[in-house]
Amino acid sequence: MASAYLGLGANIGNREANLRLALRGLFRMARVETVSSLYETDPVGGPFDSAKGRPEQPPFYNAVCHIETGLEPRPLLRFLQNLEKEIGRRPGGPRDGPRPIDIDILMYGERTVEEEGLIIPHPRLTERAFVLVPLAEIAADLRHPALGKTVGELRAAVGEVGVRRVAPAGWAKIEGMADQTVRL
């Protein structure tokens, strides 16, 4: 079994319900160990309304979960992409545009992977408060395998601008999840 951390996001449809569907779907190929609090975050990238000076899409709900899985990185990615399709994500549209679900592999054990269509740790992990804030909540001492810095150190470097907690750990209420509490 391998330990992995996944970032989950949704900004169209019922955002919270979509994240819960994703977490439930993970049980088919993984054991969900911990889920962070739920955060509402400003969109990063995607379509931009220059007249209004802001992204042209609604805010996201984001969370991070820790899983244990028997899948190697590439099969895990394929499984996650199929799960996204089940929840309503369709190919196409603008990069970083609105979507009902987005599931990213943030880290996979201590491994680094650089293949076509798959980079682990996630290549923009160190720049994104919407990922680092929830990840630091559940795994602040986790070390980035390429940089050697802890997630807590990376989170401190990016701050928390645009990230607002809307529900504490346990919001997902997923039956059978190993741990729904977070020790801060």
PDB file of C-alpha atoms in Angstrom:
ATOM      1  CA  MET A   1       0.000   0.000   0.000  1.00  0.00           C
ATOM      2  CA  ALA A   2       1.196   3.495  -0.818  1.00  0.00           C
ATOM      3  CA  SER A   3       0.366   6.729   0.945  1.00  0.00           C
ATOM      4  CA  ALA A   4      -0.848   9.552  -1.292  1.00  0.00           C
ATOM      5  CA  TYR A   5      -2.330  13.018  -0.864  1.00  0.00           C
ATOM      6  CA  LEU A   6      -5.037  14.242  -3.216  1.00  0.00           C
ATOM      7  CA  GLY A   7      -6.336  17.748  -3.811  1.00  0.00           C
ATOM      8  CA  LEU A   8     -10.064  18.050  -4.476  1.00  0.00           C
ATOM      9  CA  GLY A   9     -11.831  21.072  -5.892  1.00  0.00           C
ATOM     10  CA  ALA A  10     -15.209  22.028  -7.356  1.00  0.00           C
ATOM     11  CA  ASN A  11     -16.726  25.343  -8.430  1.00  0.00           C
ATOM     12  CA  ILE A  12     -19.869  24.513 -10.404  1.00  0.00           C
ATOM     13  CA  GLY A  13     -22.954  22.598  -9.384  1.00  0.00           C
ATOM     14  CA  ASN A  14     -23.332  21.603  -5.748  1.00  0.00           C
ATOM     15  CA  ARG A  15     -19.673  22.014  -4.811  1.00  0.00           C
ATOM     16  CA  GLU A  16     -19.822  20.261  -1.443  1.00  0.00           C
ATOM     17  CA  ALA A  17     -21.914  17.361  -2.773  1.00  0.00           C
ATOM     18  CA  ASN A  18     -19.461  16.897  -5.662  1.00  0.00           C
ATOM     19  CA  LEU A  19     -16.535  16.696  -3.231  1.00  0.00           C
ATOM     20  CA  ARG A  20     -18.424  14.146  -1.118  1.00  0.00           C
ATOM     21  CA  LEU A  21     -19.146  12.057  -4.235  1.00  0.00           C
ATOM     22  CA  ALA A  22     -15.440  12.099  -5.051  1.00  0.00           C
ATOM     23  CA  LEU A  23     -14.478  11.018  -1.530  1.00  0.00           C
ATOM     24  CA  ARG A  24     -17.025   8.182  -1.599  1.00  0.00           C
ATOM     25  CA  GLY A  25     -15.772   7.113  -5.022  1.00  0.00           C
ATOM     26  CA  LEU A  26     -12.217   6.867  -3.738  1.00  0.00           C
ATOM     27  CA  PHE A  27     -13.220   3.928  -1.537  1.00  0.00           C
ATOM     28  CA  ARG A  28     -13.342   1.728  -4.636  1.00  0.00           C
ATOM     29  CA  MET A  29      -9.547   1.888  -4.969  1.00  0.00           C
ATOM     30  CA  ALA A  30      -8.235   3.411  -1.765  1.00  0.00           C
ATOM     31  CA  ARG A  31      -8.698   3.743   1.958  1.00  0.00           C
ATOM     32  CA  VAL A  32      -9.409   7.373   2.869  1.00  0.00           C
ATOM     33  CA  GLU A  33      -7.433   8.072   6.031  1.00  0.00           C
ATOM     34  CA  THR A  34      -8.004  11.777   6.660  1.00  0.00           C
ATOM     35  CA  VAL A  35      -9.873  14.678   5.060  1.00  0.00           C
ATOM     36  CA  SER A  36      -9.039  18.320   5.743  1.00  0.00           C
ATOM     37  CA  SER A  37     -11.489  21.033   6.608  1.00  0.00           C
ATOM     38  CA  LEU A  38     -13.504  22.430   3.710  1.00  0.00           C
ATOM     39  CA  TYR A  39     -12.290  25.729   2.257  1.00  0.00           C
ATOM     40  CA  GLU A  40     -13.788  28.243  -0.144  1.00  0.00           C
ATOM     41  CA  THR A  41     -11.089  29.691  -2.351  1.00  0.00           C
ATOM     42  CA  ASP A  42     -10.723  32.308  -5.026  1.00  0.00           C
ATOM     43  CA  PRO A  43     -10.196  30.833  -8.507  1.00  0.00           C
ATOM     44  CA  VAL A  44      -6.642  30.832  -9.823  1.00  0.00           C
ATOM     45  CA  GLY A  45      -6.139  31.007 -13.571  1.00  0.00           C
ATOM     46  CA  GLY A  46      -8.838  30.229 -16.086  1.00  0.00           C
ATOM     47  CA  PRO A  47     -11.001  32.730 -17.945  1.00  0.00           C
ATOM     48  CA  PHE A  48     -10.391  36.309 -16.834  1.00  0.00           C
ATOM     49  CA  ASP A  49     -12.793  39.264 -17.031  1.00  0.00           C
ATOM     50  CA  SER A  50     -10.446  42.180 -17.715  1.00  0.00           C
ATOM     51  CA  ALA A  51     -13.261  44.735 -17.349  1.00  0.00           C
ATOM     52  CA  LYS A  52     -13.959  43.557 -13.793  1.00  0.00           C
ATOM     53  CA  GLY A  53     -10.325  42.716 -13.041  1.00  0.00           C
ATOM     54  CA  ARG A  54     -11.093  39.217 -11.738  1.00  0.00           C
ATOM     55  CA  PRO A  55     -11.494  35.608 -12.856  1.00  0.00           C
ATOM     56  CA  GLU A  56     -14.686  34.880 -14.753  1.00  0.00           C
ATOM     57  CA  GLN A  57     -15.766  31.903 -12.677  1.00  0.00           C
ATOM     58  CA  PRO A  58     -17.229  31.193  -9.243  1.00  0.00           C
ATOM     59  CA  PRO A  59     -15.126  30.439  -6.150  1.00  0.00           C
ATOM     60  CA  PHE A  60     -14.034  26.875  -5.471  1.00  0.00           C
ATOM     61  CA  TYR A  61     -14.596  24.558  -2.573  1.00  0.00           C
ATOM     62  CA  ASN A  62     -11.311  22.771  -1.855  1.00  0.00           C
ATOM     63  CA  ALA A  63     -10.127  20.025   0.461  1.00  0.00           C
ATOM     64  CA  VAL A  64      -7.221  17.606   0.676  1.00  0.00           C
ATOM     65  CA  CYS A  65      -7.355  13.952   1.636  1.00  0.00           C
ATOM     66  CA  HIS A  66      -4.780  11.373   2.611  1.00  0.00           C
ATOM     67  CA  ILE A  67      -5.332   7.939   1.110  1.00  0.00           C
ATOM     68  CA  GLU A  68      -3.700   4.521   1.198  1.00  0.00           C
ATOM     69  CA  THR A  69      -3.874   2.735  -2.138  1.00  0.00           C
ATOM     70  CA  GLY A  70      -2.507  -0.308  -3.896  1.00  0.00           C
ATOM     71  CA  LEU A  71      -2.484   1.541  -7.219  1.00  0.00           C
ATOM     72  CA  GLU A  72       0.724   2.809  -8.756  1.00  0.00           C
ATOM     73  CA  PRO A  73       0.710   6.505  -9.831  1.00  0.00           C
ATOM     74  CA  ARG A  74      -0.401   6.061 -13.490  1.00  0.00           C
ATOM     75  CA  PRO A  75      -3.303   3.681 -12.706  1.00  0.00           C
ATOM     76  CA  LEU A  76      -4.292   5.984  -9.822  1.00  0.00           C
ATOM     77  CA  LEU A  77      -4.397   8.926 -12.242  1.00  0.00           C
ATOM     78  CA  ARG A  78      -6.580   6.940 -14.673  1.00  0.00           C
ATOM     79  CA  PHE A  79      -8.916   5.953 -11.842  1.00  0.00           C
ATOM     80  CA  LEU A  80      -9.201   9.595 -10.687  1.00  0.00           C
ATOM     81  CA  GLN A  81      -9.890  10.819 -14.231  1.00  0.00           C
ATOM     82  CA  ASN A  82     -12.683   8.238 -14.604  1.00  0.00           C
ATOM     83  CA  LEU A  83     -14.110   9.277 -11.236  1.00  0.00           C
ATOM     84  CA  GLU A  84     -14.111  12.911 -12.394  1.00  0.00           C
ATOM     85  CA  LYS A  85     -16.065  11.881 -15.511  1.00  0.00           C
ATOM     86  CA  GLU A  86     -18.603   9.993 -13.367  1.00  0.00           C
ATOM     87  CA  ILE A  87     -19.192  13.176 -11.346  1.00  0.00           C
ATOM     88  CA  GLY A  88     -19.722  15.263 -14.478  1.00  0.00           C
ATOM     89  CA  ARG A  89     -16.365  16.624 -15.611  1.00  0.00           C
ATOM     90  CA  ARG A  90     -16.072  16.801 -19.375  1.00  0.00           C
ATOM     91  CA  PRO A  91     -12.950  17.248 -21.467  1.00  0.00           C
ATOM     92  CA  GLY A  92     -12.323  20.564 -23.169  1.00  0.00           C
ATOM     93  CA  GLY A  93     -13.034  24.051 -21.949  1.00  0.00           C
ATOM     94  CA  PRO A  94     -10.473  26.609 -20.882  1.00  0.00           C
ATOM     95  CA  ARG A  95      -7.442  25.541 -18.854  1.00  0.00           C
ATOM     96  CA  ASP A  96      -8.151  26.048 -15.141  1.00  0.00           C
ATOM     97  CA  GLY A  97     -11.747  26.892 -16.050  1.00  0.00           C
ATOM     98  CA  PRO A  98     -14.900  26.074 -14.078  1.00  0.00           C
ATOM     99  CA  ARG A  99     -15.527  22.415 -13.324  1.00  0.00           C
ATOM    100  CA  PRO A 100     -17.781  20.241 -11.162  1.00  0.00           C
ATOM    101  CA  ILE A 101     -14.792  18.289  -9.810  1.00  0.00           C
ATOM    102  CA  ASP A 102     -11.030  18.292 -10.013  1.00  0.00           C
ATOM    103  CA  ILE A 103      -8.901  15.643  -8.310  1.00  0.00           C
ATOM    104  CA  ASP A 104      -5.122  16.018  -8.386  1.00  0.00           C
ATOM    105  CA  ILE A 105      -2.399  13.751  -7.075  1.00  0.00           C
ATOM    106  CA  LEU A 106      -0.369  16.120  -4.907  1.00  0.00           C
ATOM    107  CA  MET A 107       2.142  13.634  -3.502  1.00  0.00           C
ATOM    108  CA  TYR A 108       2.627   9.900  -3.735  1.00  0.00           C
ATOM    109  CA  GLY A 109       4.787   8.592  -0.913  1.00  0.00           C
ATOM    110  CA  GLU A 110       8.299   9.956  -1.281  1.00  0.00           C
ATOM    111  CA  ARG A 111       8.300   9.393  -5.023  1.00  0.00           C
ATOM    112  CA  THR A 112       8.856  11.825  -7.814  1.00  0.00           C
ATOM    113  CA  VAL A 113       7.362  11.042 -11.207  1.00  0.00           C
ATOM    114  CA  GLU A 114       7.927  12.930 -14.461  1.00  0.00           C
ATOM    115  CA  GLU A 115       6.043  11.323 -17.311  1.00  0.00           C
ATOM    116  CA  GLU A 116       3.869  12.614 -20.109  1.00  0.00           C
ATOM    117  CA  GLY A 117       0.683  13.843 -18.439  1.00  0.00           C
ATOM    118  CA  LEU A 118       1.805  12.947 -14.898  1.00  0.00           C
ATOM    119  CA  ILE A 119       4.123  14.917 -12.627  1.00  0.00           C
ATOM    120  CA  ILE A 120       4.380  14.122  -8.915  1.00  0.00           C
ATOM    121  CA  PRO A 121       4.657  16.061  -6.678  1.00  0.00           C
ATOM    122  CA  HIS A 122       2.092  18.259  -8.397  1.00  0.00           C
ATOM    123  CA  PRO A 123       4.103  20.856 -10.345  1.00  0.00           C
ATOM    124  CA  ARG A 124       2.237  23.902  -8.957  1.00  0.00           C
ATOM    125  CA  LEU A 125       1.834  22.588  -5.409  1.00  0.00           C
ATOM    126  CA  THR A 126       4.328  25.075  -3.943  1.00  0.00           C
ATOM    127  CA  GLU A 127       2.492  28.087  -5.424  1.00  0.00           C
ATOM    128  CA  ARG A 128      -1.083  27.333  -4.381  1.00  0.00           C
ATOM    129  CA  ALA A 129      -2.476  28.394  -1.028  1.00  0.00           C
ATOM    130  CA  PHE A 130      -5.758  26.638  -1.870  1.00  0.00           C
ATOM    131  CA  VAL A 131      -3.848  23.337  -1.747  1.00  0.00           C
ATOM    132  CA  LEU A 132      -1.163  24.076   0.843  1.00  0.00           C
ATOM    133  CA  VAL A 133      -3.534  25.366   3.549  1.00  0.00           C
ATOM    134  CA  PRO A 134      -5.641  22.173   3.701  1.00  0.00           C
ATOM    135  CA  LEU A 135      -2.596  19.944   3.104  1.00  0.00           C
ATOM    136  CA  ALA A 136      -0.712  21.588   5.977  1.00  0.00           C
ATOM    137  CA  GLU A 137      -3.756  21.065   8.186  1.00  0.00           C
ATOM    138  CA  ILE A 138      -3.484  17.279   7.852  1.00  0.00           C
ATOM    139  CA  ALA A 139       0.223  16.803   7.049  1.00  0.00           C
ATOM    140  CA  ALA A 140       2.310  19.842   8.053  1.00  0.00           C
ATOM    141  CA  ASP A 141       5.419  17.708   8.647  1.00  0.00           C
ATOM    142  CA  LEU A 142       5.224  15.923   5.292  1.00  0.00           C
ATOM    143  CA  ARG A 143       8.356  16.688   3.248  1.00  0.00           C
ATOM    144  CA  HIS A 144       8.319  17.622  -0.408  1.00  0.00           C
ATOM    145  CA  PRO A 145      10.523  14.887  -1.912  1.00  0.00           C
ATOM    146  CA  ALA A 146      12.296  17.189  -4.375  1.00  0.00           C
ATOM    147  CA  LEU A 147      12.644  20.338  -2.240  1.00  0.00           C
ATOM    148  CA  GLY A 148      13.149  18.807   1.205  1.00  0.00           C
ATOM    149  CA  LYS A 149      10.886  21.457   2.780  1.00  0.00           C
ATOM    150  CA  THR A 150       7.891  20.533   4.906  1.00  0.00           C
ATOM    151  CA  VAL A 151       4.370  21.289   3.772  1.00  0.00           C
ATOM    152  CA  GLY A 152       4.121  23.636   6.783  1.00  0.00           C
ATOM    153  CA  GLU A 153       7.124  25.597   5.534  1.00  0.00           C
ATOM    154  CA  LEU A 154       5.708  25.766   2.011  1.00  0.00           C
ATOM    155  CA  ARG A 155       2.318  26.942   3.349  1.00  0.00           C
ATOM    156  CA  ALA A 156       3.973  29.664   5.416  1.00  0.00           C
ATOM    157  CA  ALA A 157       5.746  30.915   2.294  1.00  0.00           C
ATOM    158  CA  VAL A 158       2.521  31.358   0.271  1.00  0.00           C
ATOM    159  CA  GLY A 159       0.248  32.591   3.073  1.00  0.00           C
ATOM    160  CA  GLU A 160      -3.526  32.178   3.160  1.00  0.00           C
ATOM    161  CA  VAL A 161      -4.822  34.960   0.910  1.00  0.00           C
ATOM    162  CA  GLY A 162      -8.026  33.923  -0.862  1.00  0.00           C
ATOM    163  CA  VAL A 163      -8.564  30.855   1.367  1.00  0.00           C
ATOM    164  CA  ARG A 164     -11.495  30.778   3.833  1.00  0.00           C
ATOM    165  CA  ARG A 165     -12.462  27.793   5.969  1.00  0.00           C
ATOM    166  CA  VAL A 166     -16.194  27.082   5.644  1.00  0.00           C
ATOM    167  CA  ALA A 167     -16.449  23.783   7.532  1.00  0.00           C
ATOM    168  CA  PRO A 168     -14.186  22.012  10.027  1.00  0.00           C
ATOM    169  CA  ALA A 169     -12.671  18.561   9.601  1.00  0.00           C
ATOM    170  CA  GLY A 170     -15.433  15.983   9.675  1.00  0.00           C
ATOM    171  CA  TRP A 171     -17.589  17.916   7.168  1.00  0.00           C
ATOM    172  CA  ALA A 172     -17.430  14.996   4.724  1.00  0.00           C
ATOM    173  CA  LYS A 173     -19.072  12.500   7.111  1.00  0.00           C
ATOM    174  CA  ILE A 174     -18.007   9.570   4.964  1.00  0.00           C
ATOM    175  CA  GLU A 175     -19.071   6.248   6.443  1.00  0.00           C
ATOM    176  CA  GLY A 176     -16.146   3.883   6.871  1.00  0.00           C
ATOM    177  CA  MET A 177     -13.456   6.569   6.773  1.00  0.00           C
ATOM    178  CA  ALA A 178     -10.590   5.745   9.090  1.00  0.00           C
ATOM    179  CA  ASP A 179     -10.159   9.166  10.736  1.00  0.00           C
ATOM    180  CA  GLN A 180     -12.447  12.174  10.506  1.00  0.00           C
ATOM    181  CA  THR A 181     -10.616  14.259  13.073  1.00  0.00           C
ATOM    182  CA  VAL A 182      -7.574  16.422  12.582  1.00  0.00           C
ATOM    183  CA  ARG A 183      -4.993  16.882  15.267  1.00  0.00           C
ATOM    184  CA  LEU A 184      -3.625  20.442  15.045  1.00  0.00           C
TER     185      LEU A 184
END
